[in-house]
Short mmCIF file of C-alpha atoms in Angstrom, two decimals:
data_model
loop_
_atom_site.label_atom_id
_atom_site.label_comp_id
_atom_site.label_asym_id
_atom_site.label_seq_id
_atom_site.Cartn_x
_atom_site.Cartn_y
_atom_site.Cartn_z
CA ALA A 3 0.00 0.00 0.00
CA THR A 4 1.16 3.53 -0.79
CA VAL A 5 0.33 6.08 1.92
CA SER A 6 0.76 9.81 1.46
CA GLU A 7 1.45 11.09 5.00
CA ARG A 8 0.54 14.77 5.52
CA PHE A 9 1.99 16.32 8.69
CA TYR A 10 0.23 19.49 9.87
CA GLN A 11 2.00 21.88 12.24
CA ARG A 12 1.94 25.65 12.70
CA ILE A 13 5.67 25.84 13.49
CA LYS A 14 8.60 23.92 12.06
CA SER A 15 10.31 21.27 14.15
CA LEU A 16 12.43 18.16 14.03
CA GLY A 17 9.99 15.29 14.44
CA GLY A 18 10.07 11.53 14.30
CA TRP A 19 7.93 8.87 12.65
CA MET A 20 7.83 5.13 13.32
CA ALA A 21 5.66 2.17 12.39
CA PHE A 22 5.30 -1.07 14.35
CA GLY A 23 3.97 -4.04 12.44
CA GLY A 24 3.95 -7.74 11.84
CA PHE A 25 2.01 -10.94 11.33
CA PRO A 26 -0.20 -12.52 14.02
CA ALA A 27 2.65 -14.72 15.25
CA GLN A 28 4.75 -11.59 15.89
CA VAL A 29 2.23 -9.83 18.16
CA GLY A 30 4.04 -8.76 21.32
CA VAL A 31 7.48 -8.39 19.73
CA PHE A 32 6.90 -5.39 17.44
CA PHE A 33 9.73 -2.86 17.23
CA SER A 34 10.62 0.03 14.94
CA PRO A 35 13.44 2.46 14.23
CA ILE A 36 12.58 6.16 14.39
CA PHE A 37 12.84 8.08 11.12
CA SER A 38 13.27 11.84 11.15
CA VAL A 39 10.56 14.02 9.65
CA ASN A 40 10.37 17.82 9.51
CA PRO A 41 6.78 18.97 9.91
CA PRO A 42 4.95 20.62 8.30
CA THR A 43 5.62 18.34 5.35
CA VAL A 44 4.38 15.49 3.19
CA GLN A 45 6.11 12.16 2.76
CA THR A 46 5.21 8.89 1.08
CA GLN A 47 5.39 5.56 2.91
CA TYR A 48 5.19 2.08 1.38
CA PHE A 49 3.74 -0.71 3.53
CA SER A 50 3.49 -4.44 3.13
CA ALA A 51 -0.27 -4.85 3.03
CA GLY A 52 -3.11 -7.31 3.27
CA PRO A 53 -5.34 -8.81 5.97
CA ASP A 54 -2.52 -10.84 7.59
CA ILE A 55 -0.26 -7.97 8.62
CA ALA A 56 -1.12 -5.11 11.02
CA TRP A 57 0.57 -1.75 11.48
CA GLN A 58 0.62 0.90 14.17
CA ALA A 59 2.31 4.18 13.29
CA GLN A 60 3.34 7.01 15.59
CA TYR A 61 4.39 10.59 14.94
CA VAL A 62 6.42 12.62 17.45
CA ALA A 63 6.24 16.37 16.83
CA PHE A 64 9.31 17.34 18.90
CA LEU A 65 11.79 14.51 18.68
CA ASN A 66 14.44 16.06 20.96
CA GLN A 67 11.92 16.15 23.83
CA PHE A 68 9.93 13.16 22.55
CA ALA A 69 6.74 15.22 22.98
CA GLY A 70 3.62 16.04 20.98
CA GLY A 71 2.32 14.31 17.88
CA GLN A 72 -0.15 11.49 17.38
CA SER A 73 -0.24 7.70 17.74
CA ASP A 74 -2.37 5.44 15.58
CA SER A 75 -4.43 2.39 16.41
CA PHE A 76 -3.36 -0.90 14.87
CA ARG A 77 -4.82 -1.29 11.39
CA THR A 78 -4.49 -3.43 8.29
CA LEU A 79 -3.98 -1.82 4.90
CA PRO A 80 -5.57 -2.89 1.60
CA ALA A 81 -2.97 -4.26 -0.82
CA GLY A 82 -2.36 -2.13 -3.89
CA GLN A 83 -4.25 0.90 -2.58
CA GLN A 84 -3.15 4.53 -2.56
CA LEU A 85 -4.19 6.20 0.68
CA THR A 86 -3.81 9.57 2.38
CA GLU A 87 -3.32 9.92 6.15
CA ASP A 88 -3.43 13.28 7.94
CA TRP A 89 -1.34 13.76 11.08
CA GLY A 90 -2.04 16.65 13.45
CA ALA A 91 -4.68 18.37 11.31
CA TYR A 92 -6.31 21.12 13.39
CA PRO A 93 -8.38 21.52 15.48
CA LEU A 94 -6.92 19.21 18.12
CA HIS A 95 -9.33 17.95 20.79
CA PRO A 96 -10.22 14.84 22.85
CA GLN A 97 -10.89 11.57 21.03
CA PRO A 98 -11.75 8.04 22.25
CA ASP A 99 -9.91 4.80 21.65
CA VAL A 100 -11.15 2.87 18.63
CA GLN A 101 -10.79 -0.70 17.37
CA LEU A 102 -9.89 -0.82 13.66
CA LEU A 103 -9.03 -4.52 13.48
CA THR A 104 -11.30 -7.49 12.81
CA GLY A 105 -10.98 -11.25 13.10
CA GLN A 106 -7.86 -12.87 14.55
CA PHE A 107 -5.92 -9.62 14.86
CA ALA A 108 -8.73 -7.94 16.81
CA ASP A 109 -8.73 -10.77 19.36
CA LEU A 110 -4.93 -10.68 19.66
CA LEU A 111 -4.88 -6.88 20.06
CA PRO A 112 -8.06 -6.03 22.01
CA GLN A 113 -8.90 -2.39 22.64
CA TYR A 114 -9.79 -0.63 25.89
CA PRO A 115 -13.00 1.47 25.79
CA SER A 116 -12.70 5.15 26.64
CA ALA A 117 -15.94 5.20 28.65
CA PHE A 118 -17.50 2.22 30.37
CA ARG A 119 -19.29 1.15 33.49
CA LEU A 120 -18.08 -1.88 35.45
CA GLY A 121 -20.89 -2.60 37.87
CA ASN A 122 -21.38 0.69 39.72
CA GLU A 123 -17.96 2.12 38.86
CA LEU A 124 -17.48 4.49 35.93
CA TYR A 125 -14.20 4.62 33.96
CA LEU A 126 -13.30 7.48 31.61
CA SER A 127 -10.15 7.98 29.51
CA GLU A 128 -10.60 10.40 26.59
CA THR A 129 -7.27 11.62 25.12
CA PRO A 130 -6.87 15.38 24.44
CA PHE A 131 -4.92 17.04 21.62
CA SER A 132 -5.95 14.28 19.20
CA ASP A 133 -6.50 15.06 15.53
CA ASN A 134 -9.44 14.04 13.37
CA TYR A 135 -8.15 10.99 11.52
CA PRO A 136 -9.96 7.82 12.71
CA GLY A 137 -7.71 5.90 15.10
CA HIS A 138 -5.34 8.75 16.00
CA LEU A 139 -4.79 9.81 19.61
CA GLY A 140 -2.79 12.82 20.76
CA ALA A 141 0.16 12.93 23.10
CA GLY A 142 -2.12 13.69 26.03
CA TYR A 143 -1.24 16.02 28.87
CA PHE A 144 2.53 16.29 28.53
CA GLY A 145 4.14 19.08 26.50
CA VAL A 146 7.70 20.09 25.77
CA PRO A 147 9.83 21.34 28.68
CA GLY A 148 8.99 24.95 29.44
CA SER A 149 5.34 24.68 28.40
CA ILE A 150 2.60 25.10 31.00
CA SER A 151 -0.10 22.44 31.33
CA VAL A 152 -3.41 23.27 33.01
CA ASP A 153 -5.63 20.19 33.12
CA SER A 154 -8.66 19.16 35.17
CA TYR A 155 -11.73 16.97 35.12
CA ALA A 156 -14.98 16.85 37.05
CA VAL A 157 -17.83 14.34 37.01
CA TYR A 158 -21.39 15.12 38.15
CA GLN A 159 -24.31 12.76 38.79
CA ASN A 160 -27.76 14.35 38.72
CA GLY A 161 -26.06 17.73 39.15
CA LYS A 162 -23.95 16.76 42.17
CA ARG A 163 -20.18 16.56 41.78
CA ILE A 164 -18.91 13.07 42.58
CA ALA A 165 -15.29 13.29 41.34
CA LYS A 166 -12.64 15.80 40.32
CA GLY A 167 -8.91 15.82 39.77
CA ASN A 168 -6.00 16.12 37.36
CA PRO A 169 -6.48 13.82 34.34
CA ALA A 170 -2.74 13.76 33.73
CA LEU A 171 -2.56 11.51 36.81
CA GLY A 172 -5.32 9.27 35.43
CA VAL A 173 -9.03 9.14 36.17
CA PRO A 174 -9.68 6.36 38.70
CA GLY A 175 -12.92 4.41 38.83
CA ILE A 176 -15.78 6.63 40.00
CA ARG A 177 -18.52 5.19 42.19
CA VAL A 178 -22.00 5.90 40.77
CA SER A 179 -25.52 5.16 41.97
CA PRO A 180 -27.08 1.89 40.81
CA ARG A 181 -30.23 3.83 39.94
CA PRO A 182 -30.73 5.42 36.51
CA SER A 183 -29.19 8.87 36.50
CA ALA A 184 -27.65 11.61 34.37
CA ILE A 185 -23.85 11.97 34.15
CA ARG A 186 -21.94 15.12 33.22
CA PHE A 187 -18.22 14.84 32.47
CA VAL A 188 -16.14 18.01 32.05
CA LEU A 189 -12.60 17.68 30.68
CA ASP A 190 -10.25 20.68 30.44
CA ALA A 191 -6.85 20.30 28.79
CA ALA A 192 -4.42 23.11 28.02
CA THR A 193 -0.74 23.26 27.10
CA TRP A 194 0.48 26.85 26.79
CA GLY A 195 3.79 27.78 25.19
CA ALA A 196 5.48 29.02 22.04
CA ASP A 197 5.46 25.50 20.58
CA TYR A 198 1.64 25.36 20.73
CA PRO A 199 0.25 28.42 18.89
CA LEU A 200 -2.84 26.55 17.63
CA SER A 201 -5.32 24.36 19.55
CA PRO A 202 -3.49 24.87 22.87
CA SER A 203 -6.64 24.50 24.97
CA SER A 204 -9.95 22.65 24.86
CA GLN A 205 -12.92 22.07 27.11
CA THR A 206 -15.29 19.21 26.32
CA VAL A 207 -18.50 18.59 28.27
CA TRP A 208 -20.39 15.33 27.81
CA THR A 209 -23.79 14.45 29.27
CA TRP A 210 -25.55 11.10 28.98
CA PRO A 211 -28.02 8.87 30.84
CA THR A 212 -26.62 5.83 32.62
CA ALA A 213 -27.99 2.81 34.47
CA ALA A 214 -26.68 -0.47 35.81
CA GLU A 215 -26.32 -3.13 33.10
CA PRO A 216 -25.26 -6.29 34.99
CA HIS A 217 -25.40 -8.52 31.90
CA ALA A 218 -23.50 -6.23 29.52
CA GLU A 219 -20.38 -7.68 27.93
CA VAL A 220 -17.95 -6.47 25.28
CA PRO A 221 -16.74 -8.76 22.46
CA ALA A 222 -13.36 -10.49 22.40
CA SER A 223 -11.83 -7.57 20.48
CA TRP A 224 -12.28 -5.33 23.55
CA TYR A 225 -11.52 -5.57 27.28
CA CYS A 226 -12.27 -3.51 30.40
CA GLY A 227 -9.30 -4.40 32.59
CA PHE A 228 -8.44 -7.63 34.37
CA THR A 229 -10.24 -10.01 36.67
CA ALA A 230 -8.89 -11.16 40.05
CA SER A 231 -7.35 -14.15 38.26
CA PHE A 232 -5.64 -11.82 35.71
CA ASN A 233 -7.91 -12.76 32.84
CA LEU A 234 -9.27 -10.04 30.56
CA GLN A 235 -12.40 -8.45 32.00
CA ARG A 236 -15.18 -8.19 29.42
CA GLN A 237 -18.29 -7.80 31.60
CA CYS A 238 -18.81 -4.05 31.34
CA ALA A 239 -21.19 -1.57 29.70
CA VAL A 240 -19.76 0.95 27.22
CA GLN A 241 -21.22 4.43 27.81
CA PRO A 242 -22.79 6.40 24.92
CA LEU A 243 -20.49 9.45 24.86
CA LEU A 244 -20.84 11.56 21.75
CA THR A 245 -17.81 12.08 19.49
CA LEU A 246 -16.79 14.89 17.14
CA SER A 247 -14.47 14.99 14.14
CA TYR A 248 -13.72 18.19 12.25
CA GLN A 249 -12.51 18.90 8.73
CA VAL A 250 -11.60 22.52 8.06
CA GLN A 251 -11.92 23.15 4.33
CA GLY A 252 -8.86 24.71 2.71
CA LEU A 253 -6.60 24.09 5.72
CA SER A 254 -2.92 24.36 4.81
CA LEU A 255 -0.21 22.22 6.39
CA ILE A 256 0.64 25.14 8.71
CA GLY A 257 -2.93 25.26 10.01
CA LEU A 258 -4.18 28.33 8.12
CA THR A 259 -7.11 28.96 5.79
CA ALA A 260 -7.74 31.81 3.38
CA PRO A 261 -9.63 34.85 4.72
CA GLY A 262 -13.30 35.19 3.90
CA PRO A 263 -15.95 32.44 3.98
CA GLN A 264 -15.03 29.56 6.30
CA GLU A 265 -16.44 26.03 5.97
CA ILE A 266 -15.93 23.33 8.59
CA ASP A 267 -17.44 19.86 8.24
CA VAL A 268 -18.28 18.11 11.50
CA SER A 269 -19.11 14.41 11.96
CA VAL A 270 -21.05 13.58 15.12
CA GLY A 271 -21.26 10.01 16.41
CA HIS A 272 -20.82 7.87 19.52
CA VAL A 273 -17.95 5.84 20.92
CA GLN A 274 -17.71 2.34 19.47
CA LEU A 275 -19.95 -0.38 20.96
CA ALA A 276 -22.29 2.21 22.52
CA ALA A 277 -25.91 2.62 21.47
CA GLN A 278 -25.97 4.76 18.33
CA SER A 279 -28.86 7.13 19.03
CA ALA A 280 -29.92 9.50 16.27
CA ILE A 281 -28.27 12.92 16.31
CA THR A 282 -31.07 15.41 16.88
CA GLY A 283 -29.44 18.83 16.67
CA ALA A 284 -26.30 20.94 16.46
CA SER A 285 -25.23 24.55 16.92
CA ALA A 286 -21.96 26.44 16.67
CA GLN A 287 -20.31 29.67 17.70
CA TYR A 288 -16.99 31.24 16.79
CA SER A 289 -14.72 33.81 18.40
CA LEU A 290 -11.93 35.91 16.92
CA ASN A 291 -10.52 37.03 20.29
CA ASP A 292 -9.79 33.76 22.14
CA GLY A 293 -13.33 33.44 23.48
CA GLN A 294 -13.75 36.91 24.98
CA SER A 295 -16.82 37.39 22.78
CA TRP A 296 -18.81 35.02 20.59
CA GLN A 297 -20.83 35.11 17.38
CA ALA A 298 -23.30 32.55 16.09
CA ALA A 299 -22.21 30.50 13.07
CA SER A 300 -24.57 28.94 10.57
CA VAL A 301 -24.96 25.16 10.88
CA SER A 302 -26.55 23.06 8.14
CA SER A 303 -27.18 19.33 8.12
CA THR A 304 -25.51 17.45 5.26
CA GLY A 305 -26.63 13.95 6.29
CA ALA A 306 -27.20 11.76 9.33
CA GLY A 307 -24.80 13.09 11.97
CA GLN A 308 -23.05 15.31 9.40
CA PHE A 309 -23.02 19.10 9.65
CA GLN A 310 -21.31 22.07 8.04
CA ILE A 311 -20.38 25.24 9.94
CA GLY A 312 -20.21 28.51 8.03
CA PHE A 313 -19.08 32.07 8.85
CA ASP A 314 -16.72 34.78 7.61
CA ALA A 315 -13.29 35.46 9.11
CA PRO A 316 -10.89 38.32 8.32
CA ALA A 317 -7.21 37.93 7.57
CA GLY A 318 -4.67 37.39 10.33
CA VAL A 319 -6.92 36.03 13.11
CA ASP A 320 -7.09 32.77 15.03
CA VAL A 321 -10.51 31.12 15.14
CA THR A 322 -11.84 29.75 18.43
CA LEU A 323 -14.68 27.25 17.93
CA ARG A 324 -17.56 26.04 20.08
CA PHE A 325 -19.79 23.23 18.84
CA THR A 326 -22.77 21.56 20.54
CA ALA A 327 -24.65 18.41 19.48
CA THR A 328 -27.47 16.38 21.03
CA ASP A 329 -28.86 12.89 20.51
CA ALA A 330 -32.26 11.24 20.86
CA ALA A 331 -31.28 9.41 24.07
CA GLY A 332 -30.71 12.64 26.01
CA GLY A 333 -26.96 12.83 25.48
CA SER A 334 -25.04 15.93 24.46
CA ILE A 335 -21.55 17.25 23.81
CA THR A 336 -20.29 20.84 23.93
CA GLU A 337 -16.70 21.43 22.88
CA THR A 338 -14.67 24.61 22.87
CA VAL A 339 -11.25 24.72 21.18
CA VAL A 340 -9.21 27.89 21.69
CA ARG A 341 -7.34 29.04 18.55
CA ALA A 342 -8.63 25.96 16.76
CA TYR A 343 -6.92 27.11 13.55
CA GLY A 344 -5.68 30.31 11.96
CA VAL A 345 -6.55 32.56 9.03
CA ALA A 346 -3.72 33.70 6.77
CA LEU A 347 -2.82 37.34 6.16
#
């Protein structure tokens, strides 16, 4: 397979790229050298392909500090195909873990859900600063030396706060009521510094209904931790958190668009394995002064769970975005990304 790798980044840096891969018999012994890459840039990679070999690539934005960038989920590639993969395309924001494998590989490399309930304990692990390519996860809460990270989370049940803390230290299991209730999860992630001029900060707020599901179980391609006998735990209920993916039309590799009319496509869905309730509505706002003031953007539906944001932006500004979506089950997501992308002079 031939893959055109497009690396987006507002500033230039020395980065690194690597790809782990092998056949089913090699699972557990993958290794890779690190190849230098200088984002923003485009490079072409050639992979052995087919259903019997899986790959997991990783991109490090700042190789000297081994910080930033994106890591991919394991995936197989179709033989003979020409593909394009975007790394670090703005805006950056939290994304869940996904399972891209099927069959034998999926069972050998099971995935961990980003939101599930194990009895009356709730587990949450969304990864901030992720891009919008399916399977990519960001570097999380750790920036280059000298940057300032400001991260927090809070969880509410029926309006009452039941947990809070620093997500960089992990979110432990949260005790919830066995009765049906409404959960609100607020995740703030910010890394401030000269190396992060775009998408340095995001706040994502999820709400959803939850209830005990004692007979829920995930398939063999997923797991929810380990049992007391160190077997994979699969008796858990994945929670229906909404997901967002953005595509800014006309975005250059340095994260800028042309001034004038702006178009942003947004895909709204749910984490894998969760109930896929219909998306019932969406709205958007934009700010040209880092969120000090807001203006309404037009939002039009382009299909089930697909929307397009529209507004005008002058030259030389950074665009801060806020997007809200709701589903038929009573769930919602509101996400704000500061300096989501820029507009060229």
